[in-house]
Coordinates of C-alpha atoms and ligand atoms in Angstrom, one line a residue:
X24 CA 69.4 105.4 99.0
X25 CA 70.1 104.6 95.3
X26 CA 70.5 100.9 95.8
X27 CA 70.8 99.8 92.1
X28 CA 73.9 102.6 92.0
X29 CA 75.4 100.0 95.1
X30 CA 74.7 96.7 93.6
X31 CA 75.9 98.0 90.4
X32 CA 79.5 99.3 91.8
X33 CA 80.0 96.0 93.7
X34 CA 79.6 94.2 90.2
X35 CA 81.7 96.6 88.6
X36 CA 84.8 96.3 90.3
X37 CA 84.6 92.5 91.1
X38 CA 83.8 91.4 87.3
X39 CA 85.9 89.2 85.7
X40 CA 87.6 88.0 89.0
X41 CA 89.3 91.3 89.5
X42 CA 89.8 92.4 92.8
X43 CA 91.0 95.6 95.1
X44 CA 94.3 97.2 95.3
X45 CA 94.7 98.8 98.7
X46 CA 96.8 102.0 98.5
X47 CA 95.2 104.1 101.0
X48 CA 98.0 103.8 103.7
X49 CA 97.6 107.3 106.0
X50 CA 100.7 109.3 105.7
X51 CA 102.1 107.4 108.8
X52 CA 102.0 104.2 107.6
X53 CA 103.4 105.0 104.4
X54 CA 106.4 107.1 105.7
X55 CA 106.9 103.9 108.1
X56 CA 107.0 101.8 105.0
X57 CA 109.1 104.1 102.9
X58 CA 111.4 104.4 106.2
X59 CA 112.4 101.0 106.1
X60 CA 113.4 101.0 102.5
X61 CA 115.4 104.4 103.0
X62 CA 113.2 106.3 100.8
X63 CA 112.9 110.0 101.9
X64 CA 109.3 110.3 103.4
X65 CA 107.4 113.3 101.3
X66 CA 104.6 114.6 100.5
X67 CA 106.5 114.3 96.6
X68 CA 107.8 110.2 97.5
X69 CA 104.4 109.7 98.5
X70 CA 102.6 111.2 95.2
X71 CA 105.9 109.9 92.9
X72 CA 105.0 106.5 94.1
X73 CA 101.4 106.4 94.3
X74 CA 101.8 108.0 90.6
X75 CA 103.7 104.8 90.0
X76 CA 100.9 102.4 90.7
X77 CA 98.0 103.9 89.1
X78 CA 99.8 104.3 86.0
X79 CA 100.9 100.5 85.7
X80 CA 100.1 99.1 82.6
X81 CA 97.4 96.7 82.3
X82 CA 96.4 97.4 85.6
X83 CA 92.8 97.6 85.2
X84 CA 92.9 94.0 83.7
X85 CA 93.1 92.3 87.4
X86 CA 91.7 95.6 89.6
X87 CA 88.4 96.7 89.6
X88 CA 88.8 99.2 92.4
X89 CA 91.9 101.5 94.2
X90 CA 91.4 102.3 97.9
X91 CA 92.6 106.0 97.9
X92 CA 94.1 108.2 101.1
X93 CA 93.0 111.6 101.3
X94 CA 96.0 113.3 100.0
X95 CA 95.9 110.7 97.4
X96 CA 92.6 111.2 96.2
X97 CA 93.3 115.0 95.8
X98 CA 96.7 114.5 93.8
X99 CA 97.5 114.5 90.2
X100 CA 100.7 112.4 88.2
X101 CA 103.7 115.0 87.7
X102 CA 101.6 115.9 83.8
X103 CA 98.7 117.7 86.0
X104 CA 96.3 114.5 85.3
X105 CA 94.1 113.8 88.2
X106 CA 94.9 110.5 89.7
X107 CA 91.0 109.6 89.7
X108 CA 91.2 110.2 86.1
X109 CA 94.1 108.2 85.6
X110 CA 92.5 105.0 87.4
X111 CA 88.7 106.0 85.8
X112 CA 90.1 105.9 82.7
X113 CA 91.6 101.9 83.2
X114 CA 88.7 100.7 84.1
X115 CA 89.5 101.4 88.4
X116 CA 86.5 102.5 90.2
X117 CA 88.4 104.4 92.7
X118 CA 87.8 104.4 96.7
X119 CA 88.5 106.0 99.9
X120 CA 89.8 105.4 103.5
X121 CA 87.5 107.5 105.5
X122 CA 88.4 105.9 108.9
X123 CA 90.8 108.3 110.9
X124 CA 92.4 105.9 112.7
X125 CA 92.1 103.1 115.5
X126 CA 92.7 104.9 119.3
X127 CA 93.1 103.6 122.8
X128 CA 89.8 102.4 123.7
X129 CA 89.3 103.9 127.3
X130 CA 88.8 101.3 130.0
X131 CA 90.3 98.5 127.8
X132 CA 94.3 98.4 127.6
X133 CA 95.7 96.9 124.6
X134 CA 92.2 97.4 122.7
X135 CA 91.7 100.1 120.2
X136 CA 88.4 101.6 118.4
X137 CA 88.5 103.1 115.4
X138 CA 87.3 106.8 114.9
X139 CA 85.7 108.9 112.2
X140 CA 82.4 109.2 112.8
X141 CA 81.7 113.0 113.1
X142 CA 81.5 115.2 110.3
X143 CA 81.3 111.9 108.0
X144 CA 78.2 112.8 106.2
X145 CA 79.8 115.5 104.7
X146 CA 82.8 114.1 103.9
X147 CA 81.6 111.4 101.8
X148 CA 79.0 114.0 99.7
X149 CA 82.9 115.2 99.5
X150 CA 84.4 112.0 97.9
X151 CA 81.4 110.9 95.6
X152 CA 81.4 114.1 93.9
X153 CA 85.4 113.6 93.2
X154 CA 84.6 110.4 92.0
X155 CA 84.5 107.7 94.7
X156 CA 82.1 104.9 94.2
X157 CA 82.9 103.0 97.8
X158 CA 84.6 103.4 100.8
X159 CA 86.5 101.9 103.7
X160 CA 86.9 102.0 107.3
X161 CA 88.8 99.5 109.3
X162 CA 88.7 98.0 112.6
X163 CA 91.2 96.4 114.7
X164 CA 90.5 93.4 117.1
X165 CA 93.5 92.1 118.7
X166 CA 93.6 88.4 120.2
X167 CA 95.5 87.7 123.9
X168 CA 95.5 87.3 127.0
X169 CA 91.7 87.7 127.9
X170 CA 91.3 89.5 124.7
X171 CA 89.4 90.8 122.4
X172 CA 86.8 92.2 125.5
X173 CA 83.1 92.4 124.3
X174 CA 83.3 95.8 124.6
X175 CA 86.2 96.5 122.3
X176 CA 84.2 93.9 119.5
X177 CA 81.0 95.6 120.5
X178 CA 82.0 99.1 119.6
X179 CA 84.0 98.8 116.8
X180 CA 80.8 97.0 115.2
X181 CA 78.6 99.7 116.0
X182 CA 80.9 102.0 114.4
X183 CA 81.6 100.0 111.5
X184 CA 77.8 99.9 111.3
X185 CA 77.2 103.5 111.6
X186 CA 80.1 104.4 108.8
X187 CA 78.4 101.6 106.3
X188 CA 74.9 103.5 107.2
X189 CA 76.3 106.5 106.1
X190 CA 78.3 105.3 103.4
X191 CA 75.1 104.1 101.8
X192 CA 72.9 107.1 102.1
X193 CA 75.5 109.3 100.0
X194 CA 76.0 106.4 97.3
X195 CA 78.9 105.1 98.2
X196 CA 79.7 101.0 99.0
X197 CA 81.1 100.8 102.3
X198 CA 84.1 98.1 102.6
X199 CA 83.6 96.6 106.0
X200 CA 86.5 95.5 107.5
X201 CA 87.0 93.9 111.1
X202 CA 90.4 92.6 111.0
X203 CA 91.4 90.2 113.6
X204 CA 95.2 90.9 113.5
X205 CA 98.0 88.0 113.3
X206 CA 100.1 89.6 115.6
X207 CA 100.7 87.3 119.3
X208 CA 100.9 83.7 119.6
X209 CA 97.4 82.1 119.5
X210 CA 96.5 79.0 117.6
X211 CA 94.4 78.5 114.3
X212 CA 91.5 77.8 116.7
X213 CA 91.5 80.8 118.5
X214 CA 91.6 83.2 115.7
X215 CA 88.6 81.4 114.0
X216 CA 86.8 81.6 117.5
X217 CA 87.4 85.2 118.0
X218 CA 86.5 86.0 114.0
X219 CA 83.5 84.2 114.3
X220 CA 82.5 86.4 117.2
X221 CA 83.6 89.7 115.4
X222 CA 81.8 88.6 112.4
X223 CA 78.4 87.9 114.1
X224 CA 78.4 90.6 116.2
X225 CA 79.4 93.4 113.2
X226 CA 76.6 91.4 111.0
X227 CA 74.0 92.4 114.1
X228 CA 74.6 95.9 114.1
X229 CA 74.5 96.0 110.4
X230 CA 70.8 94.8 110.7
X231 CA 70.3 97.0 113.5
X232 CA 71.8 100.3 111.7
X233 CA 69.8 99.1 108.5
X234 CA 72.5 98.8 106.0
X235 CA 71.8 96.9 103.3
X236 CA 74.1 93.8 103.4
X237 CA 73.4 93.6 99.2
X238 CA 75.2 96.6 99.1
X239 CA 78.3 96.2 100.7
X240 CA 81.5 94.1 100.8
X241 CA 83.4 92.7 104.0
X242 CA 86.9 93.2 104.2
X243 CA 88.1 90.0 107.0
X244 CA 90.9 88.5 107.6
X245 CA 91.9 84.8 106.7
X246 CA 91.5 82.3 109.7
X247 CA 95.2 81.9 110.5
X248 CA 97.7 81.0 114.0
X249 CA 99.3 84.1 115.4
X250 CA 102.5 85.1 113.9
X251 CA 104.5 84.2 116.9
X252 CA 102.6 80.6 117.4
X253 CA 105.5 78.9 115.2
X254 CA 102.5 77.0 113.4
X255 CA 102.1 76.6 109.7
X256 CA 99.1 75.4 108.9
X257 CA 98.3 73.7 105.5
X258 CA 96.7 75.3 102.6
X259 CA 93.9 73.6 103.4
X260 CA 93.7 74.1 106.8
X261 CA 93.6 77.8 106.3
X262 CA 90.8 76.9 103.4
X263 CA 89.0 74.9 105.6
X264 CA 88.9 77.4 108.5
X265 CA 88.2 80.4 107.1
X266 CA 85.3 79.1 105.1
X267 CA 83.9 77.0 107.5
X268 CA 84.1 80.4 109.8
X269 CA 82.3 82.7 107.1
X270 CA 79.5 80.0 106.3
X271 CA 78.4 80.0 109.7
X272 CA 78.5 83.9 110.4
X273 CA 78.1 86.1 106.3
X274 CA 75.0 86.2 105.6
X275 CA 74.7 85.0 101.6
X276 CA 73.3 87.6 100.7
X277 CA 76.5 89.9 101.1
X278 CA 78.0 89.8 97.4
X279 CA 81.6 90.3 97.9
X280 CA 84.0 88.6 100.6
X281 CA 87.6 90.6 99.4
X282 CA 90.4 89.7 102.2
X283 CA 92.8 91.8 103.6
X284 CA 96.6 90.2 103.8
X285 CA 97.8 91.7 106.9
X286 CA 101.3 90.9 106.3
X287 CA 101.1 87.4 105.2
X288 CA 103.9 87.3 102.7
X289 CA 102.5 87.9 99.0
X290 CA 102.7 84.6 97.9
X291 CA 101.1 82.8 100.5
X292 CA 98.2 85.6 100.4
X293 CA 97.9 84.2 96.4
X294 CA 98.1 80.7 97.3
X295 CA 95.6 80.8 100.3
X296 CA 93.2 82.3 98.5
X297 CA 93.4 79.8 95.4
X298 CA 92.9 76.9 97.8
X299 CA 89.9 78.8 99.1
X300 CA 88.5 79.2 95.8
X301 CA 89.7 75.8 94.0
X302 CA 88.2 74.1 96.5
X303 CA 84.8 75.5 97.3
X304 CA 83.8 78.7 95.1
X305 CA 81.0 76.4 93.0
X306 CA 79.4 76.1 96.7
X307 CA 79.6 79.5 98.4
X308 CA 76.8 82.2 98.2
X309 CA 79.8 85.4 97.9
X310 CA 82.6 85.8 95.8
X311 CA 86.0 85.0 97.8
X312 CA 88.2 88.0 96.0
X313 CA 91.1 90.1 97.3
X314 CA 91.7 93.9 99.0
X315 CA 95.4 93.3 99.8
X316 CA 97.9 96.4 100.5
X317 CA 101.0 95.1 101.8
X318 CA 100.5 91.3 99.6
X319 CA 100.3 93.5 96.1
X320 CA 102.3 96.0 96.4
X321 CA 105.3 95.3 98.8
X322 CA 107.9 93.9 95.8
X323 CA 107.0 96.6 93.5
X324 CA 107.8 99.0 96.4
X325 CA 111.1 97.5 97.1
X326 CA 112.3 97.2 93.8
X327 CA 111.0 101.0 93.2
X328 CA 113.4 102.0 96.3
X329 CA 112.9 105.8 95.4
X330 CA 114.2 105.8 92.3
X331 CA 112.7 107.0 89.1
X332 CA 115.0 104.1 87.0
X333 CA 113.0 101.3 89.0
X334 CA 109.6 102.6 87.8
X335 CA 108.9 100.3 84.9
X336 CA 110.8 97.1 86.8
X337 CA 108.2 97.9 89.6
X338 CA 105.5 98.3 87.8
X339 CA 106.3 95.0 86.1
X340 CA 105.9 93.6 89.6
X341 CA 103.0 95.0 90.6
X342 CA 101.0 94.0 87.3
X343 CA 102.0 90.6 88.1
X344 CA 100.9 90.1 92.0
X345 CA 97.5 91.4 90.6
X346 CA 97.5 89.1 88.1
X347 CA 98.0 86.1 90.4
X348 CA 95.4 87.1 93.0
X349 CA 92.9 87.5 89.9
X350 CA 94.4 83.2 89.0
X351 CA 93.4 82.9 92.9
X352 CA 90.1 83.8 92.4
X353 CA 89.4 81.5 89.5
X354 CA 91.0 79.0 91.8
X355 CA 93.6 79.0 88.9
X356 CA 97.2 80.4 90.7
X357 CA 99.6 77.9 90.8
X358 CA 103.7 78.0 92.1
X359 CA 104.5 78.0 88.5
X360 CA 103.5 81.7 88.0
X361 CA 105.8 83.0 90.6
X362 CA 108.4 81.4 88.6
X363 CA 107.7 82.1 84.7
Ligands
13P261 P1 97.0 94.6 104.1 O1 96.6 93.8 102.9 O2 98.4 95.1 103.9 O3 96.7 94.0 105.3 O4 96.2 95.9 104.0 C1 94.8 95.8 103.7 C2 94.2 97.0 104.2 O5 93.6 97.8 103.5 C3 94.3 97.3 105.7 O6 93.3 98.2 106.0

């Protein structure tokens, strides 16, 4: 294992409070997206807008690294340029989904365990040698009635631990993530219960497999009430709870802590994460950064619709969600900037 090549990538793409840009939606998710918004959903909508992103100006000022899809990693802008190029050349360590998706975990309805395990090995030697410096894989632990089961947390860790195993061997910094999802009606409570759970048992198997927690980043979600619990916690409620959570169950040694958004609306995503870090970051052991998708990238996607004309008015919008996650992590994002 080349462990300086890990520790190095991690401080590459989280230097000057820059962060990760999730793109790495499968081709079902991003036809679902694109489906809402009326946008035809193509193997040339998907590359047009993907193209859109990467070539953003000033993008490599607030993102350190791109999570790629397959098909994304192996696609070029409509000039023939290799999108790994493209991002390697502003400063984006790209990355790659190498998950294949959370199933039906047999024996536990309404639980799901993510697959992608065989024939991994190979298909990471794969990605590094086309450029990707880390990886992710992501797990989904839903919260209700009597769930999430031990055995639903329990194999999902192992797996996560297995992939980041792997991911290490071939050079490559596995993103951990073991998102507890908002979806359902439980309280604040609840969802830092059930994290703190996740997070301990996925931190255990990480020991067990032998991964190097130095060399890694976890992907989790904030502490937050279900979506359908009609609650609206403070900012720094959510501050307190999520890092009260991570202090107890991260290890300090693990450099990065980048959140997912999992469909918080963008701004709150920003805002949440500036409380976090204006409050505490001279305290914590890991840097509290970003890995948001949906909290990034959803207004440039609708304003892009489609349409070619909308490219640069996108773009406009993507540059500046960055730009106010990178303010979150200085503990420096304020209302004003939505507004400017
Ligand atoms: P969201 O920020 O939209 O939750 O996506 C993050 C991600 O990469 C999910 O795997």
């Amino acid at each position: 294992m080349n462990f300086q090549l890990l520790k190095d990538t991690v401080s590459l793409i989280f230097a000057d409070d820059k962060g990760l840009l999730a793109m790495d939606e499968s081709n079902g998710t991003c036809n679902k997206r694109f489906e809402k918004l009326g946008i035809p959903q193509t193997v040339e909508s998907r590359r047009a807008y993907r193209e859109l992103i990467v070539t953003t100006p000033g993008l490599g000022e607030s993102i350190g690294g791109a999570i790629l899809f397959d098909e994304t990693i192996r696609q070029q802008k409509s000039d023939g340029t290799p999108f790994v190029k493209v991002l390697i050349e502003a400063g984006i360590t790209p990355g790659i989904k190498v998950d294949t998706g959370a199933k039906e975990l047999a024996g536990h309805p309404g639980e799901k365990v993510t697959e992608g395990l065989d024939g991994l090995r190979d298909r990471l030697q794969e990605y590094f040698q086309m450029g990707a410096r880390f990886a992710k894989w992501r797990a989904v632990i839903a919260i209700g009635e009597g769930l999430p089961s031990s055995g639903c947390i329990e194999a999902n860790a192992h797996a996560l631990a297995r992939y980041a195993a792997l991911c290490q061997e071939a050079g490559l910094v596995p993103v951990v993530e073991p998102e507890v999802i908002m979806d359902g009606e439980h309280t604040l409570e609840q969802c830092r219960e059930v994290t703190d759970k996740v997070l301990r048992t996925v931190f255990s198997e990480l020991f067990a497999q032998r991964v190097s927690v130095e060399g890694m980043v976890l992907k989790p979600n904030m502490v937050l009430p279900g979506m359908s619990s009609g609650s609206q916690p403070t900012l720094d409620q959510v501050a307190d709870a999520t890092v009260s959570c991570f202090l107890r169950s991260v290890p300090a040694a693990v450099p990065a802590i980048a959140f997912l958004s999992g469909g918080q609306p963008a701004e709150s995503a920003s805002a949440r994460l500036n409380a976090m870090n204006a409050r505490f970051k001279s305290r914590l052991p890991w840097a509290l950064a970003f890995s948001f998708a949906r909290a990034i990238q959803q207004p440039a996607l609708e304003i892009w619709n489609g349409h070619q004309a909308n490219v640069a008015a996108a773009q406009k919008a993507l540059y500046h969600r960055a730009r106010c996650n990178q303010a979150a992590r200085r503990g420096e994002y304020s209302q004003e900037m939505e507004t400017k």
